mmCIF file of C-alpha atoms in Angstrom:
data_model
loop_
_atom_site.group_PDB
_atom_site.id
_atom_site.type_symbol
_atom_site.label_atom_id
_atom_site.label_comp_id
_atom_site.label_asym_id
_atom_site.label_seq_id
_atom_site.Cartn_x
_atom_site.Cartn_y
_atom_site.Cartn_z
ATOM 1 C CA MET A 1 -1.622 29.942 16.934
ATOM 2 C CA VAL A 2 -2.433 26.691 18.727
ATOM 3 C CA THR A 3 -4.393 24.120 16.788
ATOM 4 C CA GLU A 4 -7.056 21.903 18.295
ATOM 5 C CA PRO A 5 -5.734 18.867 20.213
ATOM 6 C CA THR A 6 -4.819 16.106 17.815
ATOM 7 C CA ALA A 7 -3.994 13.212 20.071
ATOM 8 C CA ILE A 8 -5.996 10.122 20.711
ATOM 9 C CA GLU A 9 -9.611 10.879 19.925
ATOM 10 C CA PHE A 10 -12.518 8.468 19.570
ATOM 11 C CA THR A 11 -14.663 7.867 16.536
ATOM 12 C CA TRP A 12 -17.206 5.340 17.763
ATOM 13 C CA LYS A 13 -18.508 4.239 14.399
ATOM 14 C CA PRO A 14 -18.525 0.841 12.666
ATOM 15 C CA HIS A 15 -15.244 0.294 10.863
ATOM 16 C CA CYS A 16 -14.749 -1.107 7.393
ATOM 17 C CA CYS A 17 -11.216 -2.364 6.753
ATOM 18 C CA ALA A 18 -10.907 -0.424 3.501
ATOM 19 C CA ASP A 19 -11.528 2.986 5.116
ATOM 20 C CA CYS A 20 -10.431 2.356 8.721
ATOM 21 C CA ALA A 21 -8.605 5.288 10.330
ATOM 22 C CA ILE A 22 -5.522 3.141 11.058
ATOM 23 C CA ARG A 23 -5.554 1.310 7.717
ATOM 24 C CA HIS A 24 -2.297 2.884 6.490
ATOM 25 C CA ARG A 25 -0.359 1.981 9.660
ATOM 26 C CA ALA A 26 -1.871 -1.226 11.035
ATOM 27 C CA VAL A 27 -0.784 -4.822 10.491
ATOM 28 C CA CYS A 28 -3.131 -4.998 7.492
ATOM 29 C CA SER A 29 -1.617 -1.966 5.733
ATOM 30 C CA TYR A 30 0.037 -4.059 2.975
ATOM 31 C CA SER A 31 -2.856 -6.482 2.541
ATOM 32 C CA THR A 32 -4.441 -7.004 -0.853
ATOM 33 C CA PRO A 33 -8.197 -6.482 -1.382
ATOM 34 C CA ALA A 34 -8.687 -10.255 -1.223
ATOM 35 C CA GLU A 35 -6.811 -10.461 2.078
ATOM 36 C CA LEU A 36 -8.728 -7.513 3.454
ATOM 37 C CA ALA A 37 -11.960 -9.336 2.671
ATOM 38 C CA LEU A 38 -10.752 -12.312 4.734
ATOM 39 C CA LEU A 39 -9.692 -10.055 7.600
ATOM 40 C CA GLU A 40 -13.046 -8.273 7.419
ATOM 41 C CA LYS A 41 -14.843 -11.558 7.989
ATOM 42 C CA ALA A 42 -12.566 -12.627 10.826
ATOM 43 C CA LYS A 43 -12.330 -9.407 12.867
ATOM 44 C CA PHE A 44 -14.455 -8.285 15.784
ATOM 45 C CA TYR A 45 -14.342 -5.230 18.031
ATOM 46 C CA LYS A 46 -14.108 -4.905 21.780
ATOM 47 C CA ASP A 47 -14.075 -1.808 23.981
ATOM 48 C CA PHE A 48 -12.189 -1.384 27.257
ATOM 49 C CA GLU A 49 -12.599 1.203 29.994
ATOM 50 C CA PRO A 50 -9.636 2.981 31.645
ATOM 51 C CA GLY A 51 -7.853 0.629 34.023
ATOM 52 C CA GLN A 52 -9.399 -2.494 32.499
ATOM 53 C CA GLU A 53 -6.981 -5.327 31.771
ATOM 54 C CA ILE A 54 -6.798 -6.368 28.131
ATOM 55 C CA VAL A 55 -4.130 -9.069 28.477
ATOM 56 C CA SER A 56 -2.668 -10.584 31.626
ATOM 57 C CA GLU A 57 1.017 -11.460 31.982
ATOM 58 C CA GLY A 58 1.525 -15.231 31.697
ATOM 59 C CA GLU A 59 -1.940 -15.757 30.222
ATOM 60 C CA HIS A 60 -2.445 -18.019 27.213
ATOM 61 C CA THR A 61 -4.107 -15.431 25.004
ATOM 62 C CA GLN A 62 -6.833 -16.542 22.643
ATOM 63 C CA VAL A 63 -7.096 -13.255 20.736
ATOM 64 C CA LEU A 64 -4.748 -10.624 19.315
ATOM 65 C CA GLY A 65 -5.161 -7.484 17.261
ATOM 66 C CA SER A 66 -4.734 -3.755 16.763
ATOM 67 C CA VAL A 67 -5.488 -0.706 18.854
ATOM 68 C CA ILE A 68 -7.992 1.446 16.943
ATOM 69 C CA ASP A 69 -8.612 4.182 19.516
ATOM 70 C CA GLY A 70 -7.015 5.020 22.830
ATOM 71 C CA VAL A 71 -3.756 4.190 24.594
ATOM 72 C CA VAL A 72 -2.662 0.910 26.188
ATOM 73 C CA ALA A 73 -0.029 0.654 28.932
ATOM 74 C CA LEU A 74 2.275 -2.368 28.982
ATOM 75 C CA GLN A 75 3.307 -3.407 32.483
ATOM 76 C CA LYS A 76 5.492 -6.027 34.140
ATOM 77 C CA THR A 77 4.978 -7.305 37.667
ATOM 78 C CA LEU A 78 8.117 -7.666 39.788
ATOM 79 C CA GLU A 79 8.685 -10.474 42.303
ATOM 80 C CA ASP A 80 7.780 -8.197 45.222
ATOM 81 C CA GLY A 81 4.472 -7.244 43.610
ATOM 82 C CA ARG A 82 5.497 -3.857 42.291
ATOM 83 C CA ARG A 83 4.467 -3.030 38.728
ATOM 84 C CA GLN A 84 6.608 -1.221 36.179
ATOM 85 C CA MET A 85 5.291 0.346 33.023
ATOM 86 C CA VAL A 86 7.486 -0.793 30.129
ATOM 87 C CA GLY A 87 5.774 0.798 27.147
ATOM 88 C CA LEU A 88 2.758 2.451 25.600
ATOM 89 C CA LEU A 89 0.724 1.328 22.608
ATOM 90 C CA PHE A 90 -1.140 3.785 20.391
ATOM 91 C CA PRO A 91 -3.646 3.478 17.524
ATOM 92 C CA SER A 92 -2.360 1.020 14.870
ATOM 93 C CA ASP A 93 -0.074 -0.800 17.355
ATOM 94 C CA PHE A 94 -0.497 -4.565 17.658
ATOM 95 C CA ILE A 95 -1.163 -6.503 20.861
ATOM 96 C CA GLY A 96 -0.252 -10.179 20.997
ATOM 97 C CA ARG A 97 2.412 -12.360 19.422
ATOM 98 C CA PRO A 98 1.425 -14.818 16.710
ATOM 99 C CA LEU A 99 2.779 -18.326 17.334
ATOM 100 C CA ARG A 100 3.645 -17.332 20.944
ATOM 101 C CA PRO A 101 0.440 -17.599 22.963
ATOM 102 C CA VAL A 102 1.808 -16.699 26.415
ATOM 103 C CA ALA A 103 1.593 -12.948 27.130
ATOM 104 C CA PRO A 104 4.926 -11.490 28.340
ATOM 105 C CA TYR A 105 3.295 -8.499 30.063
ATOM 106 C CA ASP A 106 0.048 -7.017 31.266
ATOM 107 C CA ALA A 107 -1.726 -4.784 28.754
ATOM 108 C CA VAL A 108 -4.024 -2.321 30.534
ATOM 109 C CA ALA A 109 -6.246 0.358 29.003
ATOM 110 C CA ALA A 110 -4.769 3.732 29.977
ATOM 111 C CA THR A 111 -7.750 5.491 28.381
ATOM 112 C CA ARG A 112 -10.933 4.215 26.803
ATOM 113 C CA VAL A 113 -9.728 1.767 24.173
ATOM 114 C CA ARG A 114 -11.272 0.113 21.134
ATOM 115 C CA MET A 115 -9.549 -2.967 19.750
ATOM 116 C CA CYS A 116 -9.857 -4.712 16.397
ATOM 117 C CA LEU A 117 -9.370 -8.340 17.396
ATOM 118 C CA PHE A 118 -8.911 -11.744 15.795
ATOM 119 C CA HIS A 119 -9.071 -15.199 17.299
ATOM 120 C CA ARG A 120 -5.487 -16.415 17.502
ATOM 121 C CA ARG A 121 -5.820 -19.606 15.473
ATOM 122 C CA GLU A 122 -7.740 -17.864 12.684
ATOM 123 C CA PHE A 123 -5.201 -15.017 12.456
ATOM 124 C CA GLU A 124 -2.262 -17.415 12.458
ATOM 125 C CA ASP A 125 -3.858 -19.334 9.580
ATOM 126 C CA LEU A 126 -4.217 -16.066 7.630
ATOM 127 C CA LEU A 127 -0.630 -15.139 8.479
ATOM 128 C CA ARG A 128 0.764 -18.389 7.084
ATOM 129 C CA GLY A 129 -0.851 -17.672 3.727
ATOM 130 C CA SER A 130 0.035 -13.989 3.423
ATOM 131 C CA GLU A 131 3.482 -12.604 2.672
ATOM 132 C CA GLN A 132 2.059 -9.089 3.089
ATOM 133 C CA LEU A 133 0.923 -9.764 6.647
ATOM 134 C CA LYS A 134 4.251 -11.394 7.481
ATOM 135 C CA HIS A 135 6.192 -8.449 6.048
ATOM 136 C CA ARG A 136 4.197 -5.828 7.941
ATOM 137 C CA LEU A 137 4.294 -7.785 11.189
ATOM 138 C CA LEU A 138 8.087 -8.059 10.912
ATOM 139 C CA GLU A 139 8.331 -4.284 10.383
ATOM 140 C CA MET A 140 6.142 -3.656 13.419
ATOM 141 C CA THR A 141 8.237 -6.043 15.513
ATOM 142 C CA LEU A 142 11.387 -4.137 14.552
ATOM 143 C CA ASP A 143 9.640 -0.840 15.382
ATOM 144 C CA GLU A 144 8.757 -2.294 18.788
ATOM 145 C CA LEU A 145 12.407 -3.236 19.312
ATOM 146 C CA ASP A 146 13.515 0.291 18.410
ATOM 147 C CA ALA A 147 10.963 1.736 20.835
ATOM 148 C CA ALA A 148 12.206 -0.567 23.613
ATOM 149 C CA GLN A 149 15.805 0.535 23.028
ATOM 150 C CA GLU A 150 14.726 4.183 23.042
ATOM 151 C CA TRP A 151 12.880 3.603 26.302
ATOM 152 C CA MET A 152 15.996 2.008 27.867
ATOM 153 C CA LEU A 153 18.016 5.083 26.905
ATOM 154 C CA LEU A 154 15.308 7.350 28.265
ATOM 155 C CA LEU A 155 15.306 5.631 31.662
ATOM 156 C CA GLY A 156 19.020 5.032 31.972
ATOM 157 C CA ARG A 157 20.775 8.124 30.675
ATOM 158 C CA LYS A 158 18.459 11.097 30.329
ATOM 159 C CA THR A 159 17.782 13.832 32.859
ATOM 160 C CA ALA A 160 14.271 14.551 34.129
ATOM 161 C CA ALA A 161 13.856 17.405 31.629
ATOM 162 C CA GLU A 162 15.108 15.230 28.761
ATOM 163 C CA LYS A 163 12.769 12.402 29.779
ATOM 164 C CA LEU A 164 9.687 14.616 29.725
ATOM 165 C CA ALA A 165 10.716 16.210 26.418
ATOM 166 C CA SER A 166 11.221 12.727 24.930
ATOM 167 C CA PHE A 167 7.811 11.619 26.189
ATOM 168 C CA LEU A 168 6.144 14.604 24.529
ATOM 169 C CA MET A 169 7.983 13.918 21.279
ATOM 170 C CA ILE A 170 6.834 10.274 21.351
ATOM 171 C CA LEU A 171 3.224 11.472 21.584
ATOM 172 C CA SER A 172 3.821 14.110 18.902
ATOM 173 C CA ARG A 173 5.315 11.644 16.435
ATOM 174 C CA ARG A 174 2.441 9.211 16.820
ATOM 175 C CA ALA A 175 -0.190 11.933 16.398
ATOM 176 C CA ALA A 176 1.648 13.305 13.348
ATOM 177 C CA VAL A 177 2.003 9.881 11.722
ATOM 178 C CA LEU A 178 -1.658 9.028 12.214
ATOM 179 C CA GLU A 179 -2.700 12.353 10.691
ATOM 180 C CA ASN A 180 0.039 12.312 8.020
ATOM 181 C CA ARG A 181 1.324 15.772 8.864
ATOM 182 C CA PRO A 182 4.555 17.253 10.234
ATOM 183 C CA ILE A 183 5.211 18.226 13.832
ATOM 184 C CA LEU A 184 5.057 22.019 13.912
ATOM 185 C CA ASP A 185 4.726 24.820 16.428
ATOM 186 C CA GLY A 186 1.095 25.154 17.451
ATOM 187 C CA MET A 187 0.411 21.419 17.565
ATOM 188 C CA ALA A 188 -1.686 20.524 20.614
ATOM 189 C CA LEU A 189 -1.715 17.120 22.263
ATOM 190 C CA GLN A 190 -4.143 15.451 24.609
ATOM 191 C CA ILE A 191 -1.986 13.651 27.184
ATOM 192 C CA PRO A 192 -3.417 10.145 27.693
ATOM 193 C CA LEU A 193 -1.843 9.637 31.126
ATOM 194 C CA GLY A 194 -2.196 11.431 34.438
ATOM 195 C CA ARG A 195 0.832 12.818 36.242
ATOM 196 C CA GLU A 196 1.210 9.677 38.380
ATOM 197 C CA ALA A 197 1.269 7.374 35.341
ATOM 198 C CA ILE A 198 3.691 9.688 33.503
ATOM 199 C CA ALA A 199 5.971 9.596 36.546
ATOM 200 C CA GLU A 200 5.847 5.795 36.600
ATOM 201 C CA TYR A 201 6.575 5.583 32.879
ATOM 202 C CA LEU A 202 9.550 7.952 33.104
ATOM 203 C CA GLY A 203 10.963 6.672 36.398
ATOM 204 C CA LEU A 204 10.361 10.011 38.156
ATOM 205 C CA THR A 205 8.294 11.306 41.055
ATOM 206 C CA ILE A 206 4.995 13.089 40.515
ATOM 207 C CA GLU A 207 6.494 16.261 41.965
ATOM 208 C CA THR A 208 9.387 16.129 39.497
ATOM 209 C CA VAL A 209 7.038 15.662 36.550
ATOM 210 C CA SER A 210 4.958 18.664 37.641
ATOM 211 C CA ARG A 211 8.070 20.801 38.100
ATOM 212 C CA GLN A 212 9.401 19.847 34.676
ATOM 213 C CA PHE A 213 6.098 20.715 32.980
ATOM 214 C CA SER A 214 6.254 24.123 34.679
ATOM 215 C CA THR A 215 9.875 24.574 33.579
ATOM 216 C CA LEU A 216 9.071 23.753 29.948
ATOM 217 C CA ARG A 217 6.247 26.272 30.017
ATOM 218 C CA ARG A 218 8.423 28.937 31.652
ATOM 219 C CA LYS A 219 11.082 28.450 28.964
ATOM 220 C CA GLY A 220 8.491 28.836 26.207
ATOM 221 C CA LEU A 221 8.697 25.273 24.856
ATOM 222 C CA VAL A 222 5.092 24.356 25.668
ATOM 223 C CA ASP A 223 1.853 25.857 26.858
ATOM 224 C CA LEU A 224 -0.463 24.070 29.311
ATOM 225 C CA PRO A 225 -4.109 25.034 28.698
ATOM 226 C CA ASP A 226 -5.196 22.329 31.169
ATOM 227 C CA LYS A 227 -3.779 19.249 32.931
ATOM 228 C CA ARG A 228 -4.354 16.944 29.963
ATOM 229 C CA THR A 229 -3.453 19.288 27.096
ATOM 230 C CA VAL A 230 0.039 20.334 26.003
ATOM 231 C CA ALA A 231 0.532 22.810 23.167
ATOM 232 C CA LEU A 232 3.948 22.703 21.489
ATOM 233 C CA THR A 233 5.158 26.284 21.183
ATOM 234 C CA ASN A 234 8.814 25.649 20.259
ATOM 235 C CA VAL A 235 9.159 22.238 18.607
ATOM 236 C CA ALA A 236 12.804 22.713 17.593
ATOM 237 C CA ALA A 237 13.884 23.494 21.165
ATOM 238 C CA LEU A 238 11.819 20.624 22.567
ATOM 239 C CA GLN A 239 13.381 18.171 20.115
ATOM 240 C CA GLN A 240 16.842 19.483 20.920
ATOM 241 C CA LEU A 241 16.176 18.935 24.616
ATOM 242 C CA ALA A 242 14.972 15.411 23.845
ATOM 243 C CA GLY A 243 18.151 14.729 21.864
ATOM 244 C CA GLU A 244 16.421 14.450 18.497
ATOM 245 C CA ASP A 245 17.163 15.965 15.103
ATOM 246 C CA PHE A 246 14.452 18.441 14.081
ATOM 247 C CA ASP A 247 14.652 17.945 10.311
ATOM 248 C CA ASP A 248 14.667 14.148 10.482
ATOM 249 C CA THR A 249 11.706 13.931 12.840
ATOM 250 C CA ALA A 250 9.630 16.443 10.887
ATOM 251 C CA SER A 251 10.209 14.604 7.625
ATOM 252 C CA ASP A 252 9.592 11.164 9.134
ATOM 253 C CA ALA A 253 6.161 12.240 10.340
ATOM 254 C CA VAL A 254 4.873 12.610 6.787
ATOM 255 C CA ALA A 255 6.875 9.804 5.184
#
């Protein structure tokens, strides 16, 4: 039985820090009630439409903050003008680098996005006085490093089938973590990117991406109710194809 899609959905309601949907994963997840009160006063929200630039490479950014809803694509511009997607940010991920105001990449809304933002100077002042914020930000930086290394492996060594399986497992892990539940057969995902963007992210052609989706469906690993929905019908086989350990990934999702 396939469950309802669990990926990146919008809840356009005012957020209170104490009961925010990303509270347990965001940069503020270790903050004390007193620190949360300070963050509550300092934060503001901003919405972005698909394709809208959030941060520009080389820009001196005046704000930074967390993704609440939606997916953000990180891109680098090459000397000849070509653009390469270098990562994806999901709800609870942090955009911007405290104490380093120059943006190293473009951050573009891949879907509709809502951000919880802080003015840079105000956030940096809060950071200096909070060991909890420092600790969580360090953890998130290390997670970002791990994700970058995983992405390098994905591009450099994996086959087209392995790349697509890895991409689906990345989406599955994030959805499972946000909902605090394991990745199981029947889980359905809303894919935040079109085929062209997926191809760019994975270093493949659009035709190859489409063929690999069809192959995964034919082998019984996924079902494709529509172009933006993927239902996981054999999680263990999909994880094996992606080069992941089933037991470890399932347990990590609810850790």
